[in-house]
mmCIF file of C-alpha atoms in Angstrom:
data_model
loop_
_atom_site.group_PDB
_atom_site.id
_atom_site.type_symbol
_atom_site.label_atom_id
_atom_site.label_comp_id
_atom_site.label_asym_id
_atom_site.label_seq_id
_atom_site.Cartn_x
_atom_site.Cartn_y
_atom_site.Cartn_z
ATOM 1 C CA MET I 41 17.440 2.971 -13.681
ATOM 2 C CA THR I 42 17.748 0.161 -11.380
ATOM 3 C CA PRO I 43 18.397 -3.116 -13.333
ATOM 4 C CA GLY I 44 15.316 -5.291 -13.646
ATOM 5 C CA ARG I 45 12.646 -2.369 -12.505
ATOM 6 C CA PRO I 46 9.806 -1.919 -14.752
ATOM 7 C CA VAL I 47 10.040 1.160 -17.265
ATOM 8 C CA PRO I 48 7.702 3.985 -15.663
ATOM 9 C CA PRO I 49 5.088 5.354 -17.738
ATOM 10 C CA PRO I 50 5.627 8.891 -19.471
ATOM 11 C CA LEU I 51 5.119 11.121 -16.269
ATOM 12 C CA ALA I 52 7.985 13.004 -16.478
ATOM 13 C CA LEU I 53 6.837 16.058 -17.822
ATOM 14 C CA HIS I 54 6.433 19.323 -16.138
ATOM 15 C CA ILE I 55 3.401 19.682 -14.929
ATOM 16 C CA PRO I 56 2.547 23.671 -13.301
ATOM 17 C CA ARG I 57 1.602 23.417 -10.103
ATOM 18 C CA ALA I 58 -1.614 25.148 -8.784
ATOM 19 C CA ASP I 59 0.649 28.456 -7.907
ATOM 20 C CA ASP I 60 2.067 28.008 -11.237
ATOM 21 C CA VAL I 61 -1.209 28.179 -13.476
ATOM 22 C CA SER I 62 -1.171 31.237 -15.519
ATOM 23 C CA PRO I 63 -4.241 33.527 -14.842
ATOM 24 C CA ASP I 64 -4.909 32.763 -18.920
ATOM 25 C CA ALA I 65 -5.476 29.222 -18.698
ATOM 26 C CA ALA I 66 -8.386 27.530 -19.500
ATOM 27 C CA PRO I 67 -11.319 27.264 -16.827
ATOM 28 C CA GLU I 68 -10.751 23.195 -16.864
ATOM 29 C CA GLU I 69 -7.603 23.505 -15.859
ATOM 30 C CA ALA I 70 -7.764 26.197 -13.282
ATOM 31 C CA ALA I 71 -10.528 24.572 -11.835
ATOM 32 C CA ASP I 72 -11.686 25.469 -7.988
ATOM 33 C CA PRO I 73 -10.278 21.654 -6.845
ATOM 34 C CA ARG I 74 -13.520 22.176 -4.297
ATOM 35 C CA GLN I 75 -16.043 21.969 -7.039
ATOM 36 C CA GLY I 76 -17.538 18.604 -8.326
ATOM 37 C CA ARG I 77 -19.480 15.801 -7.216
ATOM 38 C CA LEU I 78 -20.305 15.272 -3.519
ATOM 39 C CA ALA I 79 -19.246 11.970 -1.961
ATOM 40 C CA ALA I 80 -20.395 10.259 0.847
ATOM 41 C CA ALA I 81 -17.791 9.194 2.993
ATOM 42 C CA ARG I 82 -16.696 7.738 6.473
ATOM 43 C CA GLY I 83 -14.021 9.601 8.235
ATOM 44 C CA ALA I 84 -12.555 11.089 11.450
ATOM 45 C CA VAL I 85 -13.448 14.847 12.651
ATOM 46 C CA SER I 86 -11.021 13.899 15.677
ATOM 47 C CA SER I 87 -8.449 11.511 17.095
ATOM 48 C CA THR I 88 -10.858 10.225 19.803
ATOM 49 C CA GLY I 89 -14.395 10.197 17.697
ATOM 50 C CA GLY I 90 -14.217 7.347 15.769
ATOM 51 C CA LEU I 91 -15.305 6.933 12.267
ATOM 52 C CA VAL I 92 -18.489 8.926 11.331
ATOM 53 C CA PRO I 93 -20.580 9.827 8.211
ATOM 54 C CA LEU I 94 -19.062 12.596 6.399
ATOM 55 C CA THR I 95 -19.543 14.015 2.708
ATOM 56 C CA VAL I 96 -16.666 14.892 0.612
ATOM 57 C CA ALA I 97 -16.140 17.838 -2.001
ATOM 58 C CA ARG I 98 -14.347 16.303 -4.924
ATOM 59 C CA ARG I 99 -12.889 18.588 -7.794
ATOM 60 C CA ALA I 100 -14.287 18.278 -11.473
ATOM 61 C CA PRO I 101 -11.928 16.215 -13.406
ATOM 62 C CA LYS I 102 -9.288 18.454 -15.107
ATOM 63 C CA ALA I 103 -7.682 17.590 -18.363
ATOM 64 C CA ASP I 104 -5.321 14.496 -16.947
ATOM 65 C CA ASP I 105 -7.797 13.356 -14.065
ATOM 66 C CA VAL I 106 -10.088 10.252 -13.667
ATOM 67 C CA GLU I 107 -12.897 10.252 -11.915
ATOM 68 C CA ILE I 108 -13.454 6.694 -10.210
ATOM 69 C CA ASP I 109 -16.756 5.243 -8.595
ATOM 70 C CA ILE I 110 -15.328 3.615 -5.569
ATOM 71 C CA GLU I 111 -16.733 0.030 -5.134
ATOM 72 C CA PHE I 112 -14.170 -1.420 -2.361
ATOM 73 C CA CYS I 113 -11.464 0.098 -0.170
ATOM 74 C CA GLY I 114 -9.191 -1.873 1.887
ATOM 75 C CA LEU I 115 -8.532 -0.975 5.819
ATOM 76 C CA CYS I 116 -4.916 -0.395 6.833
ATOM 77 C CA HIS I 117 -3.361 -0.737 10.165
ATOM 78 C CA SER I 118 -1.881 3.114 9.266
ATOM 79 C CA ASP I 119 -5.774 4.032 8.766
ATOM 80 C CA VAL I 120 -6.209 3.553 12.459
ATOM 81 C CA HIS I 121 -2.669 5.119 13.213
ATOM 82 C CA ALA I 122 -3.670 8.239 11.070
ATOM 83 C CA THR I 123 -7.369 8.521 11.915
ATOM 84 C CA ARG I 124 -6.419 8.046 16.057
ATOM 85 C CA GLY I 125 -3.829 11.285 15.518
ATOM 86 C CA GLU I 126 -0.978 8.354 16.493
ATOM 87 C CA TRP I 127 1.584 9.614 13.834
ATOM 88 C CA GLY I 128 1.309 13.293 15.033
ATOM 89 C CA THR I 129 -0.860 15.734 14.096
ATOM 90 C CA GLN I 130 -3.480 15.783 11.774
ATOM 91 C CA ASN I 131 -6.162 17.680 9.472
ATOM 92 C CA TYR I 132 -9.274 16.937 10.635
ATOM 93 C CA PRO I 133 -11.897 15.984 8.998
ATOM 94 C CA LEU I 134 -9.886 13.415 7.854
ATOM 95 C CA VAL I 135 -11.273 10.001 5.316
ATOM 96 C CA PRO I 136 -8.580 7.353 5.542
ATOM 97 C CA GLY I 137 -8.142 4.739 2.287
ATOM 98 C CA HIS I 138 -5.451 3.926 0.270
ATOM 99 C CA GLU I 139 -6.752 0.574 -1.319
ATOM 100 C CA ILE I 140 -9.111 1.745 -3.935
ATOM 101 C CA VAL I 141 -10.789 -0.225 -6.447
ATOM 102 C CA GLY I 142 -13.772 0.997 -8.750
ATOM 103 C CA ARG I 143 -14.958 1.780 -12.082
ATOM 104 C CA VAL I 144 -14.067 4.872 -14.126
ATOM 105 C CA SER I 145 -17.026 7.374 -14.216
ATOM 106 C CA ARG I 146 -15.377 10.259 -16.134
ATOM 107 C CA VAL I 147 -12.306 11.335 -17.613
ATOM 108 C CA GLY I 148 -10.678 14.367 -18.797
ATOM 109 C CA SER I 149 -10.268 15.633 -21.898
ATOM 110 C CA ASP I 150 -6.529 14.846 -22.128
ATOM 111 C CA VAL I 151 -7.269 10.957 -21.000
ATOM 112 C CA ASP I 152 -6.716 8.327 -23.488
ATOM 113 C CA ASP I 153 -5.834 5.274 -21.673
ATOM 114 C CA PHE I 154 -9.044 4.854 -19.398
ATOM 115 C CA ALA I 155 -12.304 5.131 -20.139
ATOM 116 C CA PRO I 156 -15.940 5.203 -18.462
ATOM 117 C CA GLY I 157 -16.601 1.728 -16.957
ATOM 118 C CA ASP I 158 -12.986 0.679 -17.079
ATOM 119 C CA LEU I 159 -11.836 -1.239 -13.813
ATOM 120 C CA VAL I 160 -9.243 0.659 -11.799
ATOM 121 C CA GLY I 161 -7.520 0.940 -8.755
ATOM 122 C CA VAL I 162 -5.454 3.818 -6.651
ATOM 123 C CA GLY I 163 -3.236 3.157 -4.077
ATOM 124 C CA CYS I 164 -1.041 4.998 -1.313
ATOM 125 C CA MET I 165 -0.232 7.725 -3.418
ATOM 126 C CA VAL I 166 -1.733 10.106 -5.926
ATOM 127 C CA ASP I 167 1.009 12.609 -6.923
ATOM 128 C CA SER I 168 4.996 13.091 -6.931
ATOM 129 C CA CYS I 169 7.034 15.763 -8.040
ATOM 130 C CA ARG I 170 7.464 14.205 -11.331
ATOM 131 C CA GLU I 171 11.114 15.259 -11.892
ATOM 132 C CA CYS I 172 13.281 13.868 -9.335
ATOM 133 C CA ASP I 173 15.719 10.952 -10.061
ATOM 134 C CA SER I 174 13.330 8.667 -8.163
ATOM 135 C CA CYS I 175 10.327 9.790 -10.034
ATOM 136 C CA LEU I 176 12.557 9.431 -13.316
ATOM 137 C CA ASP I 177 13.313 6.384 -12.610
ATOM 138 C CA GLY I 178 9.453 5.242 -11.701
ATOM 139 C CA LEU I 179 10.182 5.051 -8.263
ATOM 140 C CA GLU I 180 7.713 7.689 -7.336
ATOM 141 C CA GLN I 181 7.334 6.445 -3.549
ATOM 142 C CA TYR I 182 10.678 7.775 -2.973
ATOM 143 C CA CYS I 183 9.911 11.031 -4.588
ATOM 144 C CA GLU I 184 12.814 13.494 -3.378
ATOM 145 C CA ARG I 185 10.237 16.459 -2.623
ATOM 146 C CA GLY I 186 7.896 13.702 -1.088
ATOM 147 C CA MET I 187 5.024 12.043 -2.438
ATOM 148 C CA THR I 188 1.407 13.137 -2.077
ATOM 149 C CA GLY I 189 -0.532 10.608 0.013
ATOM 150 C CA THR I 190 -3.934 9.550 -1.007
ATOM 151 C CA TYR I 191 -5.157 10.963 2.432
ATOM 152 C CA GLY I 192 -3.804 13.516 4.961
ATOM 153 C CA ALA I 193 -1.444 15.545 2.648
ATOM 154 C CA ARG I 194 -1.459 18.611 1.030
ATOM 155 C CA ASP I 195 -2.101 18.624 -3.217
ATOM 156 C CA ALA I 196 0.108 20.853 -4.476
ATOM 157 C CA ARG I 197 -1.260 20.774 -7.889
ATOM 158 C CA ASN I 198 -4.926 21.440 -6.312
ATOM 159 C CA GLY I 199 -4.663 24.292 -4.447
ATOM 160 C CA ASP I 200 -3.081 22.638 -1.622
ATOM 161 C CA ALA I 201 -6.234 20.984 -0.539
ATOM 162 C CA VAL I 202 -6.125 17.952 1.747
ATOM 163 C CA THR I 203 -6.380 14.818 0.109
ATOM 164 C CA GLN I 204 -9.382 12.763 1.226
ATOM 165 C CA GLY I 205 -9.072 8.681 0.809
ATOM 166 C CA GLY I 206 -11.323 6.124 -0.165
ATOM 167 C CA TYR I 207 -13.463 5.366 2.445
ATOM 168 C CA ALA I 208 -16.038 7.341 -0.210
ATOM 169 C CA SER I 209 -18.227 6.748 -2.732
ATOM 170 C CA SER I 210 -16.016 8.351 -5.583
ATOM 171 C CA VAL I 211 -12.818 9.951 -5.875
ATOM 172 C CA VAL I 212 -10.763 12.030 -8.510
ATOM 173 C CA VAL I 213 -7.131 11.032 -9.400
ATOM 174 C CA ASP I 214 -4.556 12.281 -12.239
ATOM 175 C CA ARG I 215 -4.600 9.404 -14.836
ATOM 176 C CA ARG I 216 -0.205 8.978 -14.172
ATOM 177 C CA TYR I 217 -1.110 7.452 -10.638
ATOM 178 C CA VAL I 218 -4.235 5.206 -11.815
ATOM 179 C CA LEU I 219 -3.563 1.577 -12.037
ATOM 180 C CA ARG I 220 -5.188 -1.016 -14.089
ATOM 181 C CA VAL I 221 -7.017 -3.672 -12.418
ATOM 182 C CA PRO I 222 -7.305 -7.056 -14.154
ATOM 183 C CA GLU I 223 -11.011 -8.272 -14.667
ATOM 184 C CA ASN I 224 -9.950 -11.806 -13.491
ATOM 185 C CA LEU I 225 -9.806 -11.395 -10.070
ATOM 186 C CA ASP I 226 -11.985 -10.812 -7.250
ATOM 187 C CA THR I 227 -12.713 -6.996 -6.790
ATOM 188 C CA ALA I 228 -12.923 -6.747 -3.160
ATOM 189 C CA ALA I 229 -9.774 -8.924 -2.543
ATOM 190 C CA VAL I 230 -7.606 -7.048 -5.078
ATOM 191 C CA ALA I 231 -7.973 -3.922 -2.965
ATOM 192 C CA PRO I 232 -5.367 -4.705 -0.459
ATOM 193 C CA LEU I 233 -2.890 -5.653 -3.269
ATOM 194 C CA LEU I 234 -2.205 -1.910 -3.670
ATOM 195 C CA CYS I 235 -0.581 -1.493 -0.292
ATOM 196 C CA ALA I 236 0.091 -4.592 1.409
ATOM 197 C CA GLY I 237 0.517 -6.830 -2.078
ATOM 198 C CA ILE I 238 3.170 -3.836 -3.349
ATOM 199 C CA THR I 239 4.800 -3.518 0.119
ATOM 200 C CA THR I 240 6.019 -7.339 -0.141
ATOM 201 C CA PHE I 241 6.129 -7.506 -3.851
ATOM 202 C CA SER I 242 8.511 -4.631 -4.386
ATOM 203 C CA PRO I 243 11.311 -6.288 -2.253
ATOM 204 C CA LEU I 244 10.841 -9.697 -3.481
ATOM 205 C CA ARG I 245 11.114 -8.172 -7.004
ATOM 206 C CA HIS I 246 14.229 -6.094 -5.847
ATOM 207 C CA PHE I 247 16.157 -8.998 -4.473
ATOM 208 C CA GLY I 248 15.406 -11.138 -7.759
ATOM 209 C CA VAL I 249 13.522 -14.055 -6.024
ATOM 210 C CA GLU I 250 13.016 -17.193 -8.157
ATOM 211 C CA GLU I 251 12.771 -20.541 -8.516
ATOM 212 C CA GLY I 252 14.965 -22.269 -6.018
ATOM 213 C CA ASP I 253 15.304 -19.229 -3.344
ATOM 214 C CA VAL I 254 14.211 -19.862 -0.091
ATOM 215 C CA VAL I 255 12.333 -16.887 1.809
ATOM 216 C CA GLY I 256 11.678 -16.629 4.872
ATOM 217 C CA VAL I 257 8.324 -14.419 6.113
ATOM 218 C CA VAL I 258 8.389 -13.156 9.855
ATOM 219 C CA GLY I 259 4.741 -12.000 11.022
ATOM 220 C CA LEU I 260 1.703 -13.987 9.347
ATOM 221 C CA GLY I 261 -0.786 -10.717 9.568
ATOM 222 C CA GLY I 262 -1.590 -8.696 6.171
ATOM 223 C CA LEU I 263 1.509 -8.015 5.005
ATOM 224 C CA GLY I 264 3.025 -11.387 5.865
ATOM 225 C CA HIS I 265 0.023 -13.596 4.211
ATOM 226 C CA MET I 266 0.811 -11.489 1.329
ATOM 227 C CA ALA I 267 4.580 -12.255 1.327
ATOM 228 C CA VAL I 268 3.906 -16.225 1.411
ATOM 229 C CA LYS I 269 1.612 -15.924 -1.514
ATOM 230 C CA LEU I 270 3.871 -13.760 -3.627
ATOM 231 C CA ALA I 271 7.243 -15.537 -2.957
ATOM 232 C CA LYS I 272 5.247 -18.968 -3.491
ATOM 233 C CA ALA I 273 4.067 -17.371 -7.013
ATOM 234 C CA MET I 274 7.689 -16.638 -7.757
ATOM 235 C CA GLY I 275 8.902 -20.490 -7.213
ATOM 236 C CA ALA I 276 10.393 -19.833 -3.566
ATOM 237 C CA GLU I 277 10.409 -22.142 -1.029
ATOM 238 C CA VAL I 278 8.831 -19.864 1.751
ATOM 239 C CA LYS I 279 9.393 -20.464 5.697
ATOM 240 C CA VAL I 280 7.045 -18.691 7.952
ATOM 241 C CA PHE I 281 8.822 -17.646 11.528
ATOM 242 C CA THR I 282 6.443 -17.129 14.489
ATOM 243 C CA THR I 283 6.352 -16.855 17.856
ATOM 244 C CA SER I 284 2.975 -18.962 18.565
ATOM 245 C CA GLU I 285 2.177 -22.425 17.631
ATOM 246 C CA SER I 286 -1.495 -21.535 16.732
ATOM 247 C CA LYS I 287 -0.098 -20.023 13.728
ATOM 248 C CA VAL I 288 1.401 -23.095 12.282
ATOM 249 C CA SER I 289 -1.703 -24.885 10.652
ATOM 250 C CA ALA I 290 -2.586 -21.242 8.883
ATOM 251 C CA ALA I 291 0.724 -20.836 7.349
ATOM 252 C CA LEU I 292 0.871 -24.011 6.259
ATOM 253 C CA GLU I 293 -2.908 -23.157 4.528
ATOM 254 C CA LEU I 294 -1.379 -20.317 2.824
ATOM 255 C CA GLY I 295 1.239 -22.523 0.937
ATOM 256 C CA ALA I 296 4.335 -22.066 3.232
ATOM 257 C CA ASP I 297 6.735 -25.023 2.952
ATOM 258 C CA GLY I 298 7.486 -24.571 6.662
ATOM 259 C CA VAL I 299 7.104 -23.010 9.931
ATOM 260 C CA ILE I 300 10.060 -22.071 12.596
ATOM 261 C CA LEU I 301 8.878 -21.195 16.084
ATOM 262 C CA SER I 302 11.348 -17.803 16.254
ATOM 263 C CA SER I 303 10.828 -18.270 20.433
ATOM 264 C CA ASP I 304 12.178 -22.183 19.951
ATOM 265 C CA ALA I 305 16.166 -21.859 19.980
ATOM 266 C CA ASP I 306 16.778 -25.158 18.982
ATOM 267 C CA ALA I 307 14.512 -24.703 16.055
ATOM 268 C CA MET I 308 16.355 -21.267 15.159
ATOM 269 C CA ALA I 309 19.570 -22.969 15.823
ATOM 270 C CA ALA I 310 18.537 -25.425 12.928
ATOM 271 C CA ALA I 311 17.510 -23.071 10.545
ATOM 272 C CA ASN I 312 21.101 -21.455 10.773
ATOM 273 C CA ARG I 313 22.235 -20.506 7.135
ATOM 274 C CA SER I 314 19.137 -22.057 5.380
ATOM 275 C CA ILE I 315 17.304 -18.701 4.460
ATOM 276 C CA ASP I 316 18.650 -16.533 1.347
ATOM 277 C CA LEU I 317 15.901 -13.456 1.859
ATOM 278 C CA ILE I 318 13.781 -12.494 4.950
ATOM 279 C CA ILE I 319 10.722 -10.404 4.466
ATOM 280 C CA ASP I 320 10.036 -8.850 8.416
ATOM 281 C CA THR I 321 6.762 -7.802 8.677
ATOM 282 C CA VAL I 322 6.463 -7.308 12.232
ATOM 283 C CA ALA I 323 5.679 -3.705 13.543
ATOM 284 C CA ALA I 324 6.729 -4.055 17.440
ATOM 285 C CA PRO I 325 10.153 -4.054 18.794
ATOM 286 C CA HIS I 326 11.806 -7.641 18.175
ATOM 287 C CA ASP I 327 15.593 -8.839 18.178
ATOM 288 C CA LEU I 328 16.779 -9.078 14.827
ATOM 289 C CA ASN I 329 19.867 -10.593 15.558
ATOM 290 C CA PRO I 330 18.684 -14.228 15.801
ATOM 291 C CA PHE I 331 16.994 -13.776 12.098
ATOM 292 C CA PHE I 332 20.355 -12.649 10.765
ATOM 293 C CA ARG I 333 21.859 -15.971 11.720
ATOM 294 C CA THR I 334 19.421 -17.880 9.392
ATOM 295 C CA LEU I 335 20.346 -16.336 6.377
ATOM 296 C CA ARG I 336 23.263 -17.566 3.878
ATOM 297 C CA ARG I 337 25.986 -15.535 2.648
ATOM 298 C CA ASP I 338 24.857 -12.730 0.754
ATOM 299 C CA GLY I 339 21.322 -12.788 2.136
ATOM 300 C CA ALA I 340 19.109 -9.969 3.163
ATOM 301 C CA LEU I 341 16.437 -8.639 5.270
ATOM 302 C CA PHE I 342 14.279 -6.347 4.426
ATOM 303 C CA GLN I 343 12.236 -4.360 6.953
ATOM 304 C CA LEU I 344 8.762 -3.472 6.500
ATOM 305 C CA GLY I 345 6.987 -3.495 9.757
ATOM 306 C CA LEU I 346 7.463 0.400 11.504
ATOM 307 C CA PRO I 347 7.662 -0.447 14.861
ATOM 308 C CA SER I 348 6.784 2.919 17.118
ATOM 309 C CA GLU I 349 9.577 2.381 19.869
ATOM 310 C CA ALA I 350 13.036 1.580 19.507
ATOM 311 C CA MET I 351 14.325 -1.822 18.252
ATOM 312 C CA PRO I 352 16.994 -4.072 20.110
ATOM 313 C CA PRO I 353 20.556 -2.912 18.690
ATOM 314 C CA VAL I 354 21.923 -4.821 15.570
ATOM 315 C CA ASN I 355 25.123 -6.704 16.027
ATOM 316 C CA PRO I 356 27.381 -5.652 13.207
ATOM 317 C CA GLY I 357 29.333 -8.731 13.418
ATOM 318 C CA ALA I 358 26.220 -10.969 11.925
ATOM 319 C CA LEU I 359 25.939 -8.588 8.876
ATOM 320 C CA ILE I 360 29.824 -8.682 8.516
ATOM 321 C CA ARG I 361 30.570 -12.172 8.708
ATOM 322 C CA ARG I 362 28.053 -13.519 5.706
ATOM 323 C CA ARG I 363 28.104 -10.180 3.770
ATOM 324 C CA ILE I 364 24.564 -9.593 4.741
ATOM 325 C CA ALA I 365 22.392 -6.922 4.053
ATOM 326 C CA TYR I 366 19.689 -5.654 6.246
ATOM 327 C CA ALA I 367 17.254 -2.961 4.136
ATOM 328 C CA GLY I 368 14.282 -1.145 4.274
ATOM 329 C CA SER I 369 11.214 -1.035 1.333
ATOM 330 C CA LEU I 370 8.267 1.354 1.120
ATOM 331 C CA ILE I 371 5.173 0.647 -1.134
ATOM 332 C CA GLY I 372 6.070 0.410 -4.856
ATOM 333 C CA GLY I 373 6.332 2.902 -7.551
ATOM 334 C CA ILE I 374 3.265 3.340 -10.014
ATOM 335 C CA ALA I 375 4.944 0.775 -12.971
ATOM 336 C CA GLU I 376 6.236 -1.640 -10.501
ATOM 337 C CA THR I 377 2.494 -1.855 -8.924
ATOM 338 C CA GLN I 378 1.042 -2.493 -11.757
ATOM 339 C CA GLU I 379 3.690 -5.155 -12.797
ATOM 340 C CA MET I 380 2.298 -6.508 -9.518
ATOM 341 C CA LEU I 381 -1.403 -6.768 -10.546
ATOM 342 C CA ASP I 382 -0.645 -8.068 -13.516
ATOM 343 C CA PHE I 383 1.539 -10.700 -12.097
ATOM 344 C CA CYS I 384 -1.111 -11.694 -9.417
ATOM 345 C CA ALA I 385 -3.758 -11.863 -12.197
ATOM 346 C CA GLU I 386 -1.372 -14.463 -13.929
ATOM 347 C CA HIS I 387 -1.031 -16.795 -11.074
ATOM 348 C CA GLY I 388 -4.441 -15.958 -9.394
ATOM 349 C CA VAL I 389 -3.215 -14.247 -6.151
ATOM 350 C CA VAL I 390 -5.047 -12.184 -3.924
ATOM 351 C CA SER I 391 -5.610 -10.964 -0.495
ATOM 352 C CA ASP I 392 -7.639 -13.075 2.329
ATOM 353 C CA VAL I 393 -10.410 -10.640 3.493
ATOM 354 C CA GLU I 394 -13.492 -10.103 5.441
ATOM 355 C CA ILE I 395 -15.773 -7.520 3.552
ATOM 356 C CA VAL I 396 -17.214 -5.072 6.176
ATOM 357 C CA GLY I 397 -20.125 -2.482 5.798
ATOM 358 C CA ALA I 398 -19.821 1.213 7.104
ATOM 359 C CA ASP I 399 -21.106 0.781 10.190
ATOM 360 C CA GLN I 400 -18.884 -1.768 11.173
ATOM 361 C CA LEU I 401 -15.702 0.193 10.423
ATOM 362 C CA ASN I 402 -15.030 1.265 14.176
ATOM 363 C CA ASP I 403 -15.514 -2.297 15.291
ATOM 364 C CA ALA I 404 -13.192 -3.341 12.655
ATOM 365 C CA TYR I 405 -10.407 -0.983 13.608
ATOM 366 C CA ASP I 406 -10.651 -2.303 17.033
ATOM 367 C CA ARG I 407 -10.297 -5.655 15.733
ATOM 368 C CA MET I 408 -7.249 -4.859 13.939
ATOM 369 C CA VAL I 409 -5.718 -3.574 16.928
ATOM 370 C CA ALA I 410 -6.633 -6.697 18.738
ATOM 371 C CA GLY I 411 -5.241 -8.751 15.664
ATOM 372 C CA ASP I 412 -8.771 -10.043 15.227
ATOM 373 C CA VAL I 413 -8.474 -10.243 11.336
ATOM 374 C CA LYS I 414 -7.615 -12.950 8.945
ATOM 375 C CA TYR I 415 -6.121 -11.144 7.257
ATOM 376 C CA ARG I 416 -7.579 -7.973 5.962
ATOM 377 C CA PHE I 417 -10.679 -6.057 6.065
ATOM 378 C CA VAL I 418 -12.546 -4.393 3.205
ATOM 379 C CA LEU I 419 -15.435 -1.616 3.191
ATOM 380 C CA ASP I 420 -18.022 -2.354 0.719
ATOM 381 C CA THR I 421 -18.720 1.351 -0.330
ATOM 382 C CA THR I 422 -22.310 0.550 -1.227
ATOM 383 C CA THR I 423 -22.864 0.171 2.409
ATOM 384 C CA LEU I 424 -22.294 4.095 2.814
ATOM 385 C CA GLN I 425 -25.232 6.612 3.523
ATOM 386 C CA GLU I 426 -26.155 9.047 0.669
ATOM 387 C CA PRO I 427 -24.164 12.481 0.437
ATOM 388 C CA SER I 428 -25.446 15.678 2.019
ATOM 389 C CA GLU I 429 -26.164 18.847 0.428
ATOM 390 C CA ARG I 430 -23.122 20.354 2.281
ATOM 391 C CA ALA I 431 -19.295 18.889 2.274
ATOM 392 C CA ASP I 432 -17.637 18.587 5.487
ATOM 393 C CA ALA I 433 -14.401 18.147 3.894
#
């Protein structure tokens, strides 16, 4: 196990997959995954039709399941890519949403760590193999057999049903992938922590950021603004890199100690060897070599943004001369995500959000693409229509 990682919960027990279930198994364990409550939802039925009202069939809670009445669900830019088919062929209908916060409504017979009324969350995954080295180390996001995403994934333990996400009134999730949400935080503003929060927290924690370190943040969107808040809460001095002078005041309002205009060669030269760690959140192709020059010896740049096109080549000499590391990072494991939520509760850290209703989702998607959000949209699920008598998904 990597030193400094939180101890994972006891999920390393073999759990039979759907095709392993004995014909003599109890009905609760072999329940039809399409039985249970009908949930109102918004989702896509094609790559071009936008988000429309849908009804989702949620399974009845099995022994280890937690049923959640969803209150808020964050909107992630990856939701846009997925529903619009920009990341390859999708299974439609598709209900997106992997930043889920709500209250427990029912629990399975073997669940003793959650109870009805508990405030809980669900992030980007709802299962993993639970047996590989990554899962056993509490790093389920790197599951060597592939984690099960909260939406658009085949759920091997539940009849290979396609998972449907949090733009819905309810969801059922195995207790091992449910998180306890601190009651002292704003419920709507917590939702983006389950993706944007943990995505930036994980590399900061992995690098061991502490008081006295200098952290650079490239980009000031949904991920970048969380990186600023979390690094400051860890005691670091934070510098924001931006190409836009209009972002200077916004960065300082978030708590940044300084702003470096990356389009200004003199400003970049003045930042030479001044940064310990850079969190790069930009999802468009950009040249990393100028940023490497701002790092001190043994510094690191963590790439979080995933450009759709090729990046300019990295100069190996920039890495070799200062023993610099260039790394990537993907969300976080369950134990680490819980650590992040508890850390945010202790330090009063949440996302800056704009709450939208169901009828505003398509407009919100267009605004996300245009960069017109400060900094995350969150769906209020009370604005969803009533479910119909028949499921669409």
